[in-house]
C-alpha cells in the first residue's frame, strides 16, 4: 500500500486533542506537512510538541482560529489558502434532553459541527478540483448520525448532516483523483471523556465506573467491541482514507463504530 504523503499538506481541524490530534500525528508520520488547528495558542503549541516528539522531522504549522463561525473559517483560509488534504474533525458534543434543547443549542451545534466543514470544504475542495490532480476530504462524523441518541438529538442531527454533505460534495469529484468520504467513530475515550462522565455521574447520583459499564449495556448494547475505542484506532481509518491507497474509495461512509450500527451498509 502506498501510504506515503510526502509533498502533501494536510489541514486537520480541531487537532489539539482527541481524534483530531491522533489523526494529525498519523498524517505527520506518513510524511504530510500538517496544519494543526485549535482555538488557543498554548493548546496548539502543546499538540505540535506531541507530534514532534513522535515524528521529529514533521513539518507543522499552527492555525490558531476558532472555526465555529464564518469569520474564523475565513481567517484560516486567508492564512492557509492551500491544502491537499482536509480533515473536518472539529466538533462539539453535549448531552441534553430534547425538550430542554433551546434554539441557541441547535444553532451552535449546526455552526460548529456542520458549517465549519461546509465553509472549509467549499474552499479547499474547489481549489483541489481547479488546481490539483489529487486531493482528499474527510468528514469525521459519528455513529450518532445513524443511530441517533435520544439524549442529544441535536448532536445526532449535526452528524447526520455531515454524512449528506460529504456525499453531495463527493458528487463534484467524478472522474478525478480527488475523494470525499466520511468516517463514523463510535464511543471513543478522548481526553474529555472522564470530565464529561464525571459531570453526568454527579447529575445522576452514580459513579463514572457505573456509567462506563452502562455505556455498552444500556446506551449502546449492540456494540461488538464492548469498550471505548482509542483515538488512534479511529485515526488509523482516517489516515488510510487520506492516503493514495484509498483511491477507489469515494462518497463512502466508513464506520469505526465497534459494530454499534447493525445494518451492514
CSV table of C-alpha atoms in Angstrom, one decimal, residues 39-240:
chain,number,residue,atom,x,y,z
A,39,UNK,CA,-8.7,27.9,19.5
A,40,UNK,CA,-5.9,28.5,21.9
A,41,UNK,CA,-2.2,29.1,21.1
A,42,UNK,CA,-1.0,27.1,24.1
A,43,UNK,CA,-3.0,24.1,23.3
A,44,UNK,CA,-1.9,24.2,19.6
A,45,UNK,CA,1.7,24.5,20.6
A,46,UNK,CA,1.4,21.6,23.0
A,47,UNK,CA,-0.2,19.4,20.3
A,48,UNK,CA,2.6,20.3,17.9
A,49,UNK,CA,5.2,19.4,20.5
A,50,UNK,CA,3.5,16.0,20.9
A,51,UNK,CA,3.6,15.4,17.2
A,52,UNK,CA,7.2,16.5,17.0
A,53,UNK,CA,8.1,14.0,19.8
A,54,UNK,CA,6.8,11.2,17.7
A,55,UNK,CA,8.0,12.5,14.3
A,56,UNK,CA,10.9,14.8,14.9
A,57,UNK,CA,11.1,15.6,11.1
A,58,UNK,CA,7.5,16.7,11.0
A,59,UNK,CA,6.7,20.0,9.2
A,60,UNK,CA,4.0,21.7,11.2
A,61,UNK,CA,2.0,24.9,11.1
A,62,UNK,CA,-0.1,26.5,13.9
A,63,UNK,CA,-3.5,27.6,12.9
A,64,UNK,CA,-5.0,29.3,16.0
A,65,UNK,CA,-8.5,30.1,14.9
A,66,UNK,CA,-12.0,29.5,16.3
A,67,UNK,CA,-13.8,27.8,13.3
A,68,UNK,CA,-17.2,27.9,15.0
A,69,UNK,CA,-18.2,30.9,12.8
A,70,UNK,CA,-17.7,32.3,9.3
A,71,UNK,CA,-15.1,34.8,10.5
A,72,UNK,CA,-12.8,32.2,11.9
A,73,UNK,CA,-13.1,30.0,8.8
A,74,UNK,CA,-12.3,33.0,6.6
A,75,UNK,CA,-9.3,33.9,8.6
A,76,UNK,CA,-7.9,30.4,8.4
A,77,UNK,CA,-8.5,30.2,4.7
A,78,UNK,CA,-6.7,33.6,4.2
A,79,UNK,CA,-3.7,32.4,6.2
A,80,UNK,CA,-3.6,28.9,4.7
A,81,UNK,CA,-5.2,29.0,1.3
A,82,UNK,CA,-3.8,25.7,0.1
A,83,UNK,CA,-4.2,22.1,1.3
A,84,UNK,CA,-4.1,18.7,-0.4
A,85,UNK,CA,-5.9,17.0,2.5
A,86,UNK,CA,-8.8,18.4,4.6
A,87,UNK,CA,-9.9,16.5,7.7
A,88,UNK,CA,-13.1,18.1,9.0
A,89,UNK,CA,-12.7,16.9,12.6
A,90,UNK,CA,-13.9,19.9,14.6
A,91,UNK,CA,-17.0,19.1,16.7
A,92,UNK,CA,-18.7,19.7,19.9
A,93,UNK,CA,-20.7,17.3,22.0
A,94,UNK,CA,-23.5,17.9,24.5
A,95,UNK,CA,-25.9,15.5,26.2
A,96,UNK,CA,-29.2,17.5,26.6
A,97,UNK,CA,-32.8,16.4,26.8
A,98,UNK,CA,-34.7,17.1,23.6
A,99,UNK,CA,-37.3,19.3,25.4
A,100,UNK,CA,-34.6,21.3,27.1
A,101,UNK,CA,-32.6,21.9,23.9
A,102,UNK,CA,-33.1,25.6,23.1
A,103,UNK,CA,-32.8,27.3,19.7
A,104,UNK,CA,-29.4,28.6,20.6
A,105,UNK,CA,-28.2,25.0,21.3
A,106,UNK,CA,-29.3,23.8,17.9
A,107,UNK,CA,-27.7,26.8,16.2
A,108,UNK,CA,-24.4,26.4,18.0
A,109,UNK,CA,-24.3,22.7,17.1
A,110,UNK,CA,-25.1,23.4,13.5
A,111,UNK,CA,-22.5,26.2,13.2
A,112,UNK,CA,-19.6,24.3,14.8
A,113,UNK,CA,-20.2,20.7,13.6
A,114,UNK,CA,-21.8,21.4,10.2
A,115,UNK,CA,-21.0,24.8,8.8
A,116,UNK,CA,-17.3,24.7,9.7
A,117,UNK,CA,-17.0,21.7,7.4
A,118,UNK,CA,-19.2,23.3,4.7
A,119,UNK,CA,-17.2,26.5,4.7
A,120,UNK,CA,-13.8,24.8,4.5
A,121,UNK,CA,-14.8,22.2,2.0
A,122,UNK,CA,-16.3,24.8,-0.2
A,123,UNK,CA,-12.9,26.5,-0.4
A,124,UNK,CA,-10.4,23.6,-0.3
A,125,UNK,CA,-12.3,21.1,-2.4
A,126,UNK,CA,-12.9,23.8,-5.1
A,127,UNK,CA,-9.1,24.6,-5.1
A,128,UNK,CA,-8.3,20.8,-5.4
A,129,UNK,CA,-10.7,20.5,-8.4
A,130,UNK,CA,-9.5,23.6,-10.1
A,131,UNK,CA,-5.7,23.4,-9.5
A,132,UNK,CA,-4.7,20.0,-8.3
A,133,UNK,CA,-4.7,16.5,-9.7
A,134,UNK,CA,-5.1,14.8,-6.3
A,135,UNK,CA,-6.9,15.5,-3.1
A,136,UNK,CA,-8.7,14.1,0.0
A,137,UNK,CA,-11.5,15.5,2.1
A,138,UNK,CA,-12.7,13.5,5.2
A,139,UNK,CA,-15.6,14.4,7.4
A,140,UNK,CA,-15.3,12.9,10.9
A,141,UNK,CA,-19.0,12.2,11.6
A,142,UNK,CA,-20.3,9.6,14.1
A,143,UNK,CA,-22.4,6.5,14.5
A,144,UNK,CA,-24.8,9.0,16.2
A,145,UNK,CA,-25.6,10.3,12.8
A,146,UNK,CA,-27.2,7.0,12.0
A,147,UNK,CA,-28.2,5.7,15.4
A,148,UNK,CA,-29.4,9.0,16.8
A,149,UNK,CA,-29.0,9.2,20.6
A,150,UNK,CA,-32.2,10.3,22.4
A,151,UNK,CA,-30.1,12.2,25.0
A,152,UNK,CA,-28.6,14.5,22.4
A,153,UNK,CA,-30.8,14.7,19.3
A,154,UNK,CA,-29.2,17.9,18.2
A,155,UNK,CA,-25.7,16.2,18.1
A,156,UNK,CA,-27.1,13.3,16.1
A,157,UNK,CA,-28.7,15.7,13.7
A,158,UNK,CA,-25.4,17.5,13.1
A,159,UNK,CA,-23.6,14.3,12.5
A,160,UNK,CA,-26.2,13.0,10.1
A,161,UNK,CA,-26.0,16.3,8.2
A,162,UNK,CA,-22.3,15.7,7.7
A,163,UNK,CA,-22.9,12.4,6.0
A,164,UNK,CA,-25.3,14.1,3.5
A,165,UNK,CA,-22.9,17.0,2.8
A,166,UNK,CA,-19.9,14.6,2.3
A,167,UNK,CA,-21.8,12.5,-0.2
A,168,UNK,CA,-23.0,15.6,-2.0
A,169,UNK,CA,-19.5,17.1,-2.1
A,170,UNK,CA,-18.2,13.7,-3.4
A,171,UNK,CA,-20.5,14.1,-6.4
A,172,UNK,CA,-18.5,17.0,-7.5
A,173,UNK,CA,-15.4,14.9,-7.9
A,174,UNK,CA,-16.5,12.4,-10.6
A,175,UNK,CA,-13.6,11.3,-12.9
A,176,UNK,CA,-10.9,12.9,-10.7
A,177,UNK,CA,-8.2,11.7,-8.3
A,178,UNK,CA,-10.0,13.6,-5.5
A,179,UNK,CA,-12.2,11.9,-3.0
A,180,UNK,CA,-14.6,12.9,-0.2
A,181,UNK,CA,-15.5,10.4,2.4
A,182,UNK,CA,-16.9,10.2,6.0
A,183,UNK,CA,-15.6,8.3,8.9
A,184,UNK,CA,-18.0,7.3,11.7
A,185,UNK,CA,-16.4,6.7,15.1
A,186,UNK,CA,-18.3,5.1,18.0
A,187,UNK,CA,-17.7,5.9,21.7
A,188,UNK,CA,-14.1,7.0,21.9
A,189,UNK,CA,-12.0,7.6,25.1
A,190,UNK,CA,-10.8,11.1,24.4
A,191,UNK,CA,-9.2,13.4,26.9
A,192,UNK,CA,-12.5,15.0,27.9
A,193,UNK,CA,-14.4,11.7,28.4
A,194,UNK,CA,-13.6,11.4,32.2
A,195,UNK,CA,-14.7,15.1,32.7
A,196,UNK,CA,-18.0,14.6,30.8
A,197,UNK,CA,-18.7,11.3,32.5
A,198,UNK,CA,-17.9,12.8,35.9
A,199,UNK,CA,-20.4,15.6,35.4
A,200,UNK,CA,-23.1,13.2,34.2
A,201,UNK,CA,-22.4,10.8,37.1
A,202,UNK,CA,-22.8,13.6,39.6
A,203,UNK,CA,-26.1,14.7,38.0
A,204,UNK,CA,-27.4,11.1,38.0
A,205,UNK,CA,-26.2,10.3,41.5
A,206,UNK,CA,-23.9,7.5,40.4
A,207,UNK,CA,-20.2,6.8,39.6
A,208,UNK,CA,-18.0,7.2,36.5
A,209,UNK,CA,-17.3,3.5,36.5
A,210,UNK,CA,-21.0,2.7,36.6
A,211,UNK,CA,-21.6,5.0,33.6
A,212,UNK,CA,-18.8,3.5,31.6
A,213,UNK,CA,-20.2,0.0,32.1
A,214,UNK,CA,-23.7,1.1,31.3
A,215,UNK,CA,-22.5,2.7,28.0
A,216,UNK,CA,-22.4,-0.8,26.4
A,217,UNK,CA,-25.3,-2.4,28.4
A,218,UNK,CA,-27.8,0.4,28.0
A,219,UNK,CA,-26.8,3.2,25.7
A,220,UNK,CA,-25.0,1.1,23.0
A,221,UNK,CA,-25.9,-2.5,23.7
A,222,UNK,CA,-25.3,-3.5,20.1
A,223,UNK,CA,-21.6,-2.7,20.3
A,224,UNK,CA,-19.5,-5.7,19.3
A,225,UNK,CA,-16.3,-4.0,20.6
A,226,UNK,CA,-17.9,-3.6,24.1
A,227,UNK,CA,-15.4,-0.9,25.1
A,228,UNK,CA,-14.5,2.7,24.2
A,229,UNK,CA,-12.2,2.9,21.2
A,230,UNK,CA,-8.9,4.7,21.5
A,231,UNK,CA,-8.4,7.9,19.4
A,232,UNK,CA,-5.6,6.2,17.4
A,233,UNK,CA,-7.9,3.4,16.4
A,234,UNK,CA,-10.2,5.9,14.7
A,235,UNK,CA,-7.3,7.9,13.3
A,236,UNK,CA,-6.0,4.7,11.6
A,237,UNK,CA,-9.0,4.7,9.3
A,238,UNK,CA,-8.9,8.5,8.8
A,239,UNK,CA,-5.3,8.3,7.7
A,240,UNK,CA,-5.9,5.4,5.4
